[in-house]
Amino acid sequence: MTTHPTPPSRQSGQVAAALVPIVRRNYLPALFVNYVASTAVSVLAAAAGVTWVWWWFGLVTLVSLVRIAGHRAMGAAMARGQGPTPEREIFIAGLGKLAAAVSWAVLAWLLLGVADPLVKFATSIVLAGMAAGAIGILSPFGIVGPLYIATLMVPGAIRLILESGPDSVIGLLGFVFCGVMIAGHRANRILLLQSVQLGQRNSELMAEILDANQTLENKVRERTETLEHQASHDLLTGLLNRRGLSEQFDRAITGAATACVYFLDLNRFKRINDTLGHDAGDYVLREIALRLMTRLPANALIARWGGDELVVVTPGSAEGGTSSFVMENLFATPYVFYGQTLDIGASIGVARYPEDGQGLEELIWAADLAATQAKRQNATVPLNYDHSLAVALQRRERIADDIPAGLKQDEFWLAFQPIVAAATGDLHGFEALLRWTHPTLGTLSPDEFIPIAEESNQIAMVGAWVLDRACAAAARWQRGGVRAAVAVNCSVRQLSQPEFVDIVRGALTRHQLGAQWLHLEVTESVFMPADDAQTLAVLTQLDELGICLAVDDFGTGYSSLARLRDFPMRQIKIDKSFIADIDGRSRSVIEGAALIARRFDLQIVAEGVETEAQATALLSLGIDSFQGYLVGRPVAQPQTAVNCPWLGANAAVAG
Ligand code: G
Ligand code: G
Ligand code: MN
């Protein structure tokens, strides 16, 4: 805050304005005193035989009346807002004072020449008294003060000096008094001006203090608002955070008959962060926030719920409204970061208020569940919550909870399915397929419980159990003279464990099984770019141990030829869906796969071989090995005797 120097003219104007009230207040009392003194002197002089004094008194009365009239007129003009400036008002009042002084000067000159000592005495006292009073009363006036005092004193003093004798001494004394009084008036006036200026400075200071206070209060308020905003908003996107959403939810929902709660879980966000850096991830979040903020109705609450999770609450909206349209089209226009189109999407779940929940927590739980389901199904549109999702979730949670006890209590077991050489029917080995006989849920398929074990981080434990049992079985076969390998399925999650190689080595040594009798099957998802180096390192070590690595369910997922070449795979297993369709378009896929396998020096196994016709066709395409119901079903106690009808005889060959 700055203080501006006050310009001089304005300052004197302000001083005059401060003086005017004093002048006005004193005006009538002074006039009254003046008139009383005039009356007294007139009466005394008349008593001493000076009759002309009544003429003078008449004149004084007239002047007084004019002054009163002038004063009132000025007051009236003031009330109409047309009054003179403060300087002018003081000037006019000063003229009135001077008029009174002149009338006193005339009287002094005339009366002090009268012989009567009482008249002389009284006149001198009255003049001196009036002049002394002017020291204070006229302090608001500048030059008028000394003039007034001098006018009162000087003519009388001269008159007395002109008289002979002691009167001339009193006349001289009058001069001295006059000088003292003028000095007194001056001192008084300076004091008055100083106090007026002090008062003004005070009020300026007060104004400054009030101003400073106001600024300070504003700053505090702004800061508080910023802090409150930060506490309830996400810094990166400007959206509400969890706390902000909870705070605003109740207010947003009151009065709304319906509302939708959307849960958005971004897909492939981690990959963008990992491959393009956090700036790209930040851009995605900000861009999504911007699209939501500009496209959704103003009453929508938009929150960042977690790293790559958003929650949107749209009060009053129903299915199929604007909001669901916005959600469905959130990724319709591409997200472009420095010229690169990002592969981003979201799994979106929707819960409806009040059907699916009353409170925010409940609604978000339901919407989150629907989003998780949408992710599993790769749904591209928002998925509505329904009760069956909750039932399915409970089942999944139950299964996840029961895995440890199931392993301990031998509810899990392995089924073995034979794999044979296509050309000779020689038994190559058995694939170990995990089974779970759950005490209350019955026989569970690995298709159901393996993904649950993966999600609940129990796959390492399950996988280690399978490896141990499979190696134990293969070692038993060896001891019984059956030279068959065991093929164990591994989830990609197992391969990303650094200690996986040690677990495999441990199982082999524990059961004294040669590494060439263990095959490991991994799906094509092992070729996904994430965690490349780690996976490749583990696979390479396994290969160096002498273990045969197979690509399982070949053709259903993502395989790049470059990766097939670079990864140490020895075998591919063509998925059973292609075998089932061998008379259709899948034939060329199988042909192509066989060609690639030969070029890369890979063994090729056909899965799901069910009919003789399939077997004959596959044989002609150059497939190395068969696995399927035609050869043998997965069973707990495998037989070395297998079915090979395509070879023209029931070849029962023991390895
Ligand atoms: O034979 P079945 O329908 O159970 O096989 C279903 C799926 O479960 C197959 O894809 C198979 O590879 C997988 N699977 C079977 N056993 C295991 C196992 O021990 N570990 C893993 N990771 N997957 C298995
Ligand atoms: O994905 P993976 O190859 O590990 O799974 C093998 C799955 O195929 C198991 O579920 C097994 O029970 C099943 N399976 C094995 N042989 C046949 C077959 O001839 N026909 C069908 N439909 N399924 C089979
Ligand atoms: Mn398999």
Coordinates of C-alpha atoms in Angstrom, one line a residue, residues 94-607:
G94 CA -14.3 37.4 8.8
L95 CA -15.9 40.4 7.1
G96 CA -18.7 40.4 9.7
K97 CA -16.1 40.3 12.5
L98 CA -14.2 43.2 10.9
A99 CA -17.5 45.2 10.6
A100 CA -18.1 44.7 14.3
A101 CA -14.5 45.7 15.0
V102 CA -14.8 48.9 12.9
S103 CA -17.9 49.9 14.9
W104 CA -15.9 49.4 18.1
A105 CA -13.0 51.5 16.7
V106 CA -15.4 54.4 16.0
L107 CA -16.9 54.2 19.5
A108 CA -13.4 54.0 21.1
W109 CA -12.2 57.1 19.2
L110 CA -15.3 59.1 20.3
L111 CA -15.8 57.8 23.9
L112 CA -12.2 57.9 25.0
G113 CA -12.2 61.6 24.4
V114 CA -15.1 62.0 26.9
A115 CA -14.1 63.4 30.3
D116 CA -16.0 61.0 32.5
P117 CA -13.4 58.6 33.9
L118 CA -16.0 55.8 34.4
V119 CA -16.9 55.8 30.8
K120 CA -13.2 55.8 29.8
F121 CA -12.5 53.0 32.2
A122 CA -15.4 50.9 31.1
T123 CA -14.7 51.4 27.4
S124 CA -11.0 50.5 27.9
I125 CA -11.9 47.3 29.8
V126 CA -14.6 46.2 27.2
L127 CA -12.2 46.9 24.3
A128 CA -9.3 45.0 26.0
G129 CA -11.7 42.2 26.9
M130 CA -13.1 41.9 23.4
A131 CA -9.6 41.9 21.9
A132 CA -8.4 39.2 24.4
G133 CA -11.4 37.0 23.6
A134 CA -10.5 37.2 19.9
I135 CA -7.2 35.3 20.7
G136 CA -9.3 32.2 21.0
I137 CA -12.5 32.9 19.2
L138 CA -10.8 34.1 16.1
S139 CA -8.1 31.5 16.0
P140 CA -9.7 29.8 12.9
F141 CA -9.2 33.1 11.0
G142 CA -5.9 34.1 9.5
I143 CA -5.3 37.8 8.9
V144 CA -8.8 38.7 10.2
G145 CA -7.6 37.9 13.7
P146 CA -4.7 40.5 14.0
L147 CA -6.8 43.0 12.0
Y148 CA -9.7 42.6 14.4
I149 CA -7.5 43.0 17.4
A150 CA -5.6 45.9 16.0
T151 CA -8.9 47.6 14.9
L152 CA -10.2 47.3 18.4
M153 CA -7.1 48.5 20.2
V154 CA -5.1 50.9 18.0
P155 CA -7.6 53.8 17.5
G156 CA -8.4 53.9 21.3
A157 CA -4.8 53.7 22.2
I158 CA -3.9 56.6 19.9
R159 CA -6.8 58.6 21.3
L160 CA -5.5 58.0 24.9
I161 CA -1.9 58.9 23.9
L162 CA -3.2 62.1 22.5
E163 CA -4.8 62.9 25.9
S164 CA -2.4 64.5 28.3
G165 CA -1.3 62.9 31.6
P166 CA -1.7 59.4 32.8
D167 CA -4.1 58.5 30.0
S168 CA -1.2 58.5 27.5
V169 CA 0.5 55.8 29.6
I170 CA -2.6 53.6 29.4
G171 CA -2.6 54.3 25.6
L172 CA 1.0 53.0 25.4
L173 CA -0.1 50.0 27.4
G174 CA -2.8 49.4 24.9
F175 CA -0.2 49.1 22.1
V176 CA 1.8 46.6 24.2
F177 CA -1.4 44.6 24.8
C178 CA -2.3 44.8 21.2
G179 CA 1.1 43.3 20.2
V180 CA 0.8 40.6 22.9
M181 CA -2.7 39.7 21.8
I182 CA -1.7 39.4 18.2
A183 CA 1.2 37.2 19.1
G184 CA -1.2 35.2 21.3
H185 CA -3.7 34.8 18.4
R186 CA -0.9 33.7 16.2
A187 CA 0.3 31.0 18.6
N188 CA -3.3 29.9 19.2
R189 CA -3.9 29.6 15.5
I190 CA -0.8 27.6 14.9
L191 CA -1.8 25.2 17.6
L192 CA -5.3 24.9 16.1
L193 CA -4.0 24.2 12.6
Q194 CA -1.6 21.6 14.0
S195 CA -4.3 19.8 15.8
V196 CA -6.5 19.9 12.8
Q197 CA -3.7 18.5 10.6
L198 CA -3.0 15.9 13.3
G199 CA -6.7 14.9 13.3
Q200 CA -6.6 14.6 9.5
R201 CA -3.4 12.6 9.6
N202 CA -5.0 10.4 12.2
S203 CA -8.0 9.7 10.1
E204 CA -5.8 9.1 7.1
L205 CA -3.8 6.6 9.2
M206 CA -7.1 5.0 10.4
A207 CA -8.1 4.7 6.7
E208 CA -4.8 3.2 5.9
I209 CA -5.0 0.8 8.8
L210 CA -8.5 -0.3 7.8
D211 CA -7.3 -0.7 4.3
A212 CA -4.3 -2.8 5.3
N213 CA -6.5 -4.8 7.5
Q214 CA -8.9 -5.4 4.6
T215 CA -6.0 -6.5 2.4
L216 CA -4.8 -8.8 5.0
E217 CA -8.2 -10.3 5.5
N218 CA -8.6 -10.8 1.8
K219 CA -5.2 -12.5 1.6
V220 CA -6.0 -14.8 4.5
R221 CA -9.4 -15.6 2.9
E222 CA -7.7 -16.3 -0.5
R223 CA -5.1 -18.5 1.1
T224 CA -7.7 -20.4 3.1
E225 CA -9.8 -20.9 -0.1
T226 CA -6.7 -22.2 -1.9
L227 CA -5.9 -24.6 0.9
E228 CA -9.4 -25.8 1.0
H229 CA -9.4 -26.2 -2.8
Q230 CA -6.1 -28.2 -2.6
A231 CA -7.4 -30.4 0.2
S232 CA -10.4 -31.4 -1.9
H233 CA -9.0 -31.4 -5.4
D234 CA -6.5 -33.4 -7.4
L235 CA -3.4 -31.3 -8.2
L236 CA -2.7 -32.8 -11.7
T237 CA -6.2 -32.7 -13.2
G238 CA -8.1 -30.2 -11.1
L239 CA -10.8 -32.7 -10.6
L240 CA -12.2 -33.5 -7.1
N241 CA -10.2 -36.0 -5.1
R242 CA -11.7 -38.7 -2.9
R243 CA -12.3 -36.3 0.0
G244 CA -13.8 -33.6 -2.3
L245 CA -16.2 -36.1 -3.8
S246 CA -17.3 -37.4 -0.4
E247 CA -17.9 -33.8 0.7
Q248 CA -19.9 -32.8 -2.3
F249 CA -21.8 -36.0 -2.9
D250 CA -24.7 -35.5 -0.4
R251 CA -25.4 -32.0 -1.5
A252 CA -25.3 -33.0 -5.2
I253 CA -27.7 -35.9 -4.6
T254 CA -30.3 -34.1 -2.5
G255 CA -33.5 -33.5 -4.4
A256 CA -32.3 -35.7 -7.3
A257 CA -34.7 -38.6 -7.9
T258 CA -32.1 -40.5 -9.8
A259 CA -28.4 -40.4 -10.4
C260 CA -25.7 -42.4 -12.2
V261 CA -22.3 -43.2 -10.7
Y262 CA -19.7 -44.1 -13.3
F263 CA -16.4 -45.9 -12.4
L264 CA -13.7 -45.5 -15.0
D265 CA -10.7 -47.8 -14.9
L266 CA -8.2 -46.8 -17.6
N267 CA -6.8 -49.6 -19.8
R268 CA -3.2 -49.8 -20.9
F269 CA -2.4 -46.7 -18.8
K270 CA 0.5 -48.4 -17.1
R271 CA 2.0 -49.3 -20.5
I272 CA 1.8 -45.6 -21.7
N273 CA 3.6 -44.6 -18.5
D274 CA 6.2 -47.2 -18.8
T275 CA 6.9 -46.8 -22.5
L276 CA 6.3 -43.1 -23.2
G277 CA 7.0 -41.7 -19.7
H278 CA 5.0 -40.0 -17.1
D279 CA 4.4 -36.9 -19.1
A280 CA 2.3 -38.9 -21.5
G281 CA 0.4 -40.5 -18.6
D282 CA -0.2 -37.0 -17.2
Y283 CA -1.4 -35.8 -20.5
V284 CA -3.9 -38.6 -20.8
L285 CA -5.3 -37.9 -17.3
R286 CA -5.6 -34.2 -18.0
E287 CA -7.2 -34.7 -21.4
I288 CA -9.8 -37.1 -20.0
A289 CA -10.5 -34.6 -17.2
L290 CA -10.9 -31.8 -19.7
R291 CA -13.2 -33.8 -22.0
L292 CA -15.4 -34.8 -19.0
M293 CA -15.5 -31.3 -17.6
T294 CA -16.5 -29.7 -20.9
R295 CA -19.0 -32.3 -22.1
L296 CA -20.8 -33.4 -18.9
P297 CA -23.7 -31.2 -17.5
A298 CA -22.6 -28.6 -15.0
N299 CA -24.0 -30.5 -12.0
A300 CA -21.9 -33.6 -12.6
L301 CA -19.2 -34.4 -10.0
I302 CA -16.0 -35.6 -11.5
A303 CA -13.3 -37.1 -9.3
R304 CA -9.9 -38.7 -9.6
W305 CA -10.4 -41.8 -7.4
G306 CA -7.0 -43.3 -7.7
G307 CA -4.0 -43.4 -10.1
D308 CA -5.9 -44.3 -13.2
E309 CA -9.4 -44.5 -11.8
L310 CA -12.1 -41.8 -12.1
V311 CA -15.5 -41.5 -10.6
V312 CA -18.3 -39.5 -12.2
V313 CA -21.6 -38.7 -10.5
T314 CA -24.4 -37.3 -12.6
P315 CA -27.4 -36.3 -10.5
G316 CA -30.8 -36.6 -12.3
S317 CA -29.4 -38.6 -15.2
A318 CA -30.8 -41.9 -16.4
E319 CA -29.5 -44.6 -18.6
G320 CA -29.2 -43.5 -22.3
G321 CA -29.0 -39.8 -21.4
T322 CA -26.4 -37.2 -22.2
S323 CA -24.0 -38.6 -19.6
S324 CA -23.9 -42.1 -20.9
F325 CA -23.4 -40.7 -24.4
V326 CA -20.4 -38.7 -23.2
M327 CA -19.0 -41.8 -21.5
E328 CA -19.4 -44.0 -24.5
N329 CA -17.7 -41.5 -26.7
L330 CA -14.9 -40.5 -24.3
F331 CA -12.3 -42.3 -26.5
A332 CA -13.9 -41.7 -29.9
T333 CA -11.5 -38.9 -30.8
P334 CA -7.9 -40.1 -30.4
Y335 CA -5.6 -38.9 -27.7
V336 CA -2.5 -37.5 -29.4
F337 CA 0.6 -36.8 -27.5
Y338 CA 3.4 -35.0 -29.5
G339 CA 2.0 -36.4 -32.7
Q340 CA 1.7 -39.9 -31.4
T341 CA -1.8 -41.4 -31.1
L342 CA -2.0 -43.2 -27.7
D343 CA -3.6 -46.5 -27.3
I344 CA -5.9 -45.8 -24.3
G345 CA -9.3 -46.8 -23.3
A346 CA -11.3 -47.4 -20.1
S347 CA -13.5 -50.1 -18.6
I348 CA -16.5 -48.3 -17.3
G349 CA -19.0 -49.6 -14.8
V350 CA -22.3 -47.8 -13.9
A351 CA -24.4 -48.0 -10.8
R352 CA -27.7 -46.3 -10.4
Y353 CA -29.0 -44.3 -7.5
P354 CA -31.1 -45.3 -5.7
E355 CA -31.6 -48.8 -7.0
D356 CA -28.0 -50.0 -6.6
G357 CA -27.1 -48.1 -3.5
Q358 CA -28.1 -45.2 -1.2
G359 CA -24.7 -43.9 -0.2
L360 CA -21.6 -43.0 -2.2
E361 CA -19.5 -45.9 -0.9
E362 CA -22.1 -48.5 -1.9
L363 CA -22.6 -46.9 -5.3
I364 CA -18.9 -46.8 -6.0
W365 CA -18.4 -50.3 -4.9
A366 CA -21.2 -51.4 -7.3
A367 CA -19.8 -49.3 -10.2
D368 CA -16.3 -50.5 -9.5
L369 CA -17.5 -54.1 -9.7
A370 CA -19.2 -53.5 -13.0
A371 CA -16.0 -51.9 -14.3
T372 CA -13.9 -54.9 -13.3
Q373 CA -16.4 -57.1 -15.1
A374 CA -16.2 -54.8 -18.1
K375 CA -12.4 -55.1 -18.1
R376 CA -12.7 -58.9 -18.0
Q377 CA -15.1 -58.9 -20.9
N378 CA -13.1 -56.2 -22.8
A379 CA -16.3 -54.3 -23.0
T380 CA -16.0 -51.0 -24.9
V381 CA -19.3 -49.5 -23.6
P382 CA -20.2 -48.8 -19.9
L383 CA -21.5 -51.9 -18.2
N384 CA -24.4 -51.7 -15.8
Y385 CA -24.1 -53.1 -12.4
D386 CA -26.5 -55.9 -11.5
H387 CA -26.9 -58.3 -8.6
S388 CA -25.4 -61.3 -10.4
L389 CA -22.0 -59.4 -10.5
A390 CA -22.1 -59.3 -6.8
V391 CA -22.9 -63.0 -6.6
A392 CA -20.1 -63.8 -9.0
L393 CA -17.7 -61.6 -7.0
Q394 CA -18.6 -63.5 -3.8
R395 CA -17.9 -66.8 -5.6
R396 CA -14.5 -65.5 -6.8
E397 CA -13.7 -64.3 -3.3
R398 CA -14.7 -67.6 -1.8
I399 CA -12.5 -69.5 -4.3
A400 CA -9.6 -67.2 -3.7
D401 CA -10.0 -67.6 0.1
D402 CA -10.2 -71.4 -0.2
I403 CA -7.1 -72.0 -2.3
P404 CA -4.5 -72.4 0.5
A405 CA -6.7 -74.9 2.5
G406 CA -7.5 -76.7 -0.7
L407 CA -3.8 -77.3 -1.5
K408 CA -3.1 -78.4 2.1
Q409 CA -6.0 -80.8 2.2
D410 CA -5.3 -82.4 -1.2
E411 CA -8.5 -81.2 -2.8
F412 CA -6.3 -80.4 -5.8
W413 CA -5.1 -83.2 -8.1
L414 CA -3.5 -83.6 -11.5
A415 CA -5.0 -85.2 -14.5
F416 CA -2.6 -86.5 -17.2
Q417 CA -3.4 -86.5 -20.9
P418 CA -1.1 -88.3 -23.4
I419 CA 0.8 -86.7 -26.2
V420 CA 1.9 -89.0 -29.0
A421 CA 4.1 -88.9 -32.1
A422 CA 1.7 -88.4 -35.1
A423 CA 3.6 -90.7 -37.5
T424 CA 4.3 -93.6 -35.2
G425 CA 2.0 -93.3 -32.2
D426 CA 5.0 -93.4 -29.8
L427 CA 4.1 -91.9 -26.5
H428 CA 6.0 -88.7 -25.9
G429 CA 4.6 -87.7 -22.6
F430 CA 1.6 -86.4 -20.7
E431 CA 0.3 -82.9 -20.1
A432 CA -0.5 -82.3 -16.4
L433 CA -3.9 -80.6 -16.1
L434 CA -4.9 -79.3 -12.7
R435 CA -8.2 -80.2 -11.1
W436 CA -9.9 -79.0 -7.9
T437 CA -12.6 -81.0 -6.2
H438 CA -14.0 -78.3 -3.9
P439 CA -15.9 -79.6 -0.9
T440 CA -19.0 -77.4 -1.5
L441 CA -18.6 -75.9 -5.0
G442 CA -17.8 -79.3 -6.6
T443 CA -15.3 -79.8 -9.4
L444 CA -13.8 -76.5 -10.5
S445 CA -12.2 -75.9 -13.8
P446 CA -8.8 -74.3 -14.0
D447 CA -10.3 -71.9 -16.5
E448 CA -12.1 -70.5 -13.4
F449 CA -9.7 -70.8 -10.6
I450 CA -6.3 -70.1 -12.3
P451 CA -7.2 -66.5 -13.2
I452 CA -8.5 -66.1 -9.6
A453 CA -5.2 -67.5 -8.3
E454 CA -3.4 -65.0 -10.5
E455 CA -5.5 -62.0 -9.4
S456 CA -5.1 -62.9 -5.7
N457 CA -1.4 -63.4 -6.1
Q458 CA -1.5 -67.1 -5.2
I459 CA -0.4 -68.4 -8.6
A460 CA 3.2 -68.9 -7.5
M461 CA 2.1 -71.1 -4.6
V462 CA -0.3 -73.1 -6.9
G463 CA 2.3 -73.4 -9.6
A464 CA 4.9 -74.7 -7.3
W465 CA 2.5 -77.3 -6.0
V466 CA 1.7 -78.4 -9.6
L467 CA 5.4 -78.5 -10.5
D468 CA 6.2 -80.7 -7.5
R469 CA 3.4 -83.2 -8.1
A470 CA 4.1 -83.3 -11.9
C471 CA 7.8 -84.0 -11.3
A472 CA 7.0 -86.6 -8.7
A473 CA 4.7 -88.4 -11.3
A474 CA 7.3 -88.2 -14.1
A475 CA 10.0 -89.6 -11.8
R476 CA 7.6 -92.4 -10.9
W477 CA 7.1 -93.2 -14.6
Q478 CA 10.8 -93.3 -15.1
R479 CA 11.3 -95.7 -12.3
G480 CA 8.6 -97.9 -13.8
G481 CA 10.4 -97.8 -17.1
V482 CA 8.0 -95.5 -18.9
R483 CA 10.1 -92.9 -20.7
A484 CA 7.4 -90.1 -20.9
A485 CA 7.8 -86.4 -20.3
V486 CA 5.5 -84.3 -18.2
A487 CA 4.2 -81.0 -19.7
V488 CA 3.3 -78.4 -17.0
N489 CA 1.3 -75.3 -17.7
C490 CA 2.8 -72.1 -16.4
S491 CA 1.1 -68.7 -16.1
V492 CA 3.1 -65.7 -17.4
R493 CA 2.9 -64.3 -13.9
Q494 CA 5.0 -67.2 -12.6
L495 CA 7.7 -66.4 -15.1
S496 CA 8.0 -62.9 -13.8
Q497 CA 9.1 -64.2 -10.4
P498 CA 12.8 -64.0 -10.2
E499 CA 13.0 -67.2 -8.1
F500 CA 11.0 -69.2 -10.6
V501 CA 14.1 -71.0 -12.0
D502 CA 15.1 -72.0 -8.5
I503 CA 11.7 -73.5 -7.9
V504 CA 11.9 -75.5 -11.1
R505 CA 15.4 -76.7 -10.3
G506 CA 14.3 -77.6 -6.8
A507 CA 11.4 -79.7 -8.1
L508 CA 13.7 -81.6 -10.5
T509 CA 16.4 -82.3 -7.9
R510 CA 13.9 -83.2 -5.2
H511 CA 12.5 -86.0 -7.4
Q512 CA 15.7 -86.7 -9.2
L513 CA 14.1 -86.1 -12.6
G514 CA 16.2 -85.2 -15.7
A515 CA 15.4 -81.8 -17.1
Q516 CA 14.6 -83.3 -20.5
W517 CA 11.5 -85.0 -19.0
L518 CA 10.0 -81.7 -18.0
H519 CA 8.2 -79.5 -20.6
L520 CA 6.8 -76.1 -19.7
E521 CA 3.9 -74.6 -21.6
V522 CA 3.3 -70.9 -21.6
T523 CA 0.7 -69.0 -23.6
E524 CA 1.4 -66.4 -26.3
S525 CA 0.9 -63.6 -23.8
V526 CA 4.5 -64.3 -22.8
F527 CA 5.4 -62.4 -26.0
M528 CA 3.7 -59.2 -24.8
P529 CA 6.2 -56.4 -24.6
A530 CA 5.9 -55.7 -20.8
D531 CA 8.8 -57.0 -18.7
D532 CA 10.5 -58.3 -21.8
A533 CA 14.0 -58.6 -20.5
Q534 CA 13.1 -60.4 -17.3
T535 CA 10.9 -63.0 -19.0
L536 CA 13.5 -63.6 -21.7
A537 CA 16.2 -64.1 -19.0
V538 CA 14.0 -66.7 -17.1
L539 CA 13.1 -68.5 -20.3
T540 CA 16.8 -68.6 -21.4
Q541 CA 17.9 -70.1 -18.0
L542 CA 15.1 -72.7 -18.2
D543 CA 16.2 -73.6 -21.7
E544 CA 19.8 -73.9 -20.6
L545 CA 18.7 -76.3 -17.9
G546 CA 17.5 -78.5 -20.8
I547 CA 13.8 -78.0 -20.3
C548 CA 11.6 -78.0 -23.4
L549 CA 9.6 -74.8 -23.7
A550 CA 6.3 -74.8 -25.6
V551 CA 4.0 -72.0 -26.8
D552 CA 0.5 -73.1 -25.7
D553 CA -2.8 -72.3 -27.4
F554 CA -0.8 -71.0 -30.4
G555 CA -2.9 -68.8 -32.8
T556 CA -5.4 -67.5 -30.2
G557 CA -3.3 -64.7 -28.9
Y558 CA -0.5 -62.5 -29.9
S559 CA 2.7 -63.9 -31.5
S560 CA 5.2 -62.0 -33.4
L561 CA 7.5 -64.0 -35.6
A562 CA 10.5 -62.0 -34.4
R563 CA 9.8 -63.1 -30.8
L564 CA 9.2 -66.7 -31.9
R565 CA 12.7 -66.5 -33.4
D566 CA 14.4 -64.7 -30.4
F567 CA 12.8 -66.6 -27.5
P568 CA 14.2 -70.0 -26.8
M569 CA 11.0 -72.0 -27.6
R570 CA 11.2 -75.6 -28.9
Q571 CA 7.6 -76.4 -29.5
I572 CA 4.3 -74.8 -30.5
K573 CA 0.9 -76.3 -29.6
I574 CA -1.8 -75.3 -32.1
D575 CA -5.0 -74.4 -30.2
K576 CA -7.8 -76.9 -30.4
S577 CA -10.2 -74.4 -32.0
F578 CA -8.2 -74.6 -35.2
I579 CA -8.2 -78.4 -35.2
A580 CA -12.0 -78.4 -34.7
D581 CA -12.2 -76.1 -37.8
I582 CA -9.6 -78.0 -39.9
D583 CA -12.1 -78.4 -42.8
G584 CA -12.7 -74.6 -42.8
R585 CA -10.5 -71.6 -43.1
S586 CA -8.3 -72.8 -40.1
R587 CA -6.7 -75.3 -42.4
S588 CA -4.4 -72.6 -43.9
V589 CA -3.6 -71.3 -40.4
I590 CA -2.4 -74.8 -39.4
E591 CA -0.5 -75.1 -42.7
G592 CA 1.1 -71.7 -42.1
A593 CA 2.0 -72.6 -38.5
A594 CA 3.5 -75.9 -39.6
L595 CA 5.6 -74.1 -42.2
I596 CA 6.9 -71.5 -39.7
A597 CA 7.6 -74.3 -37.1
R598 CA 9.7 -76.2 -39.6
R599 CA 11.6 -73.1 -40.6
F600 CA 12.3 -72.1 -37.0
D601 CA 13.1 -75.8 -36.1
L602 CA 10.2 -76.0 -33.7
Q603 CA 8.2 -79.1 -32.8
I604 CA 4.5 -78.7 -33.6
V605 CA 1.8 -80.3 -31.6
A606 CA -1.9 -80.4 -32.4
E607 CA -4.3 -80.1 -29.5

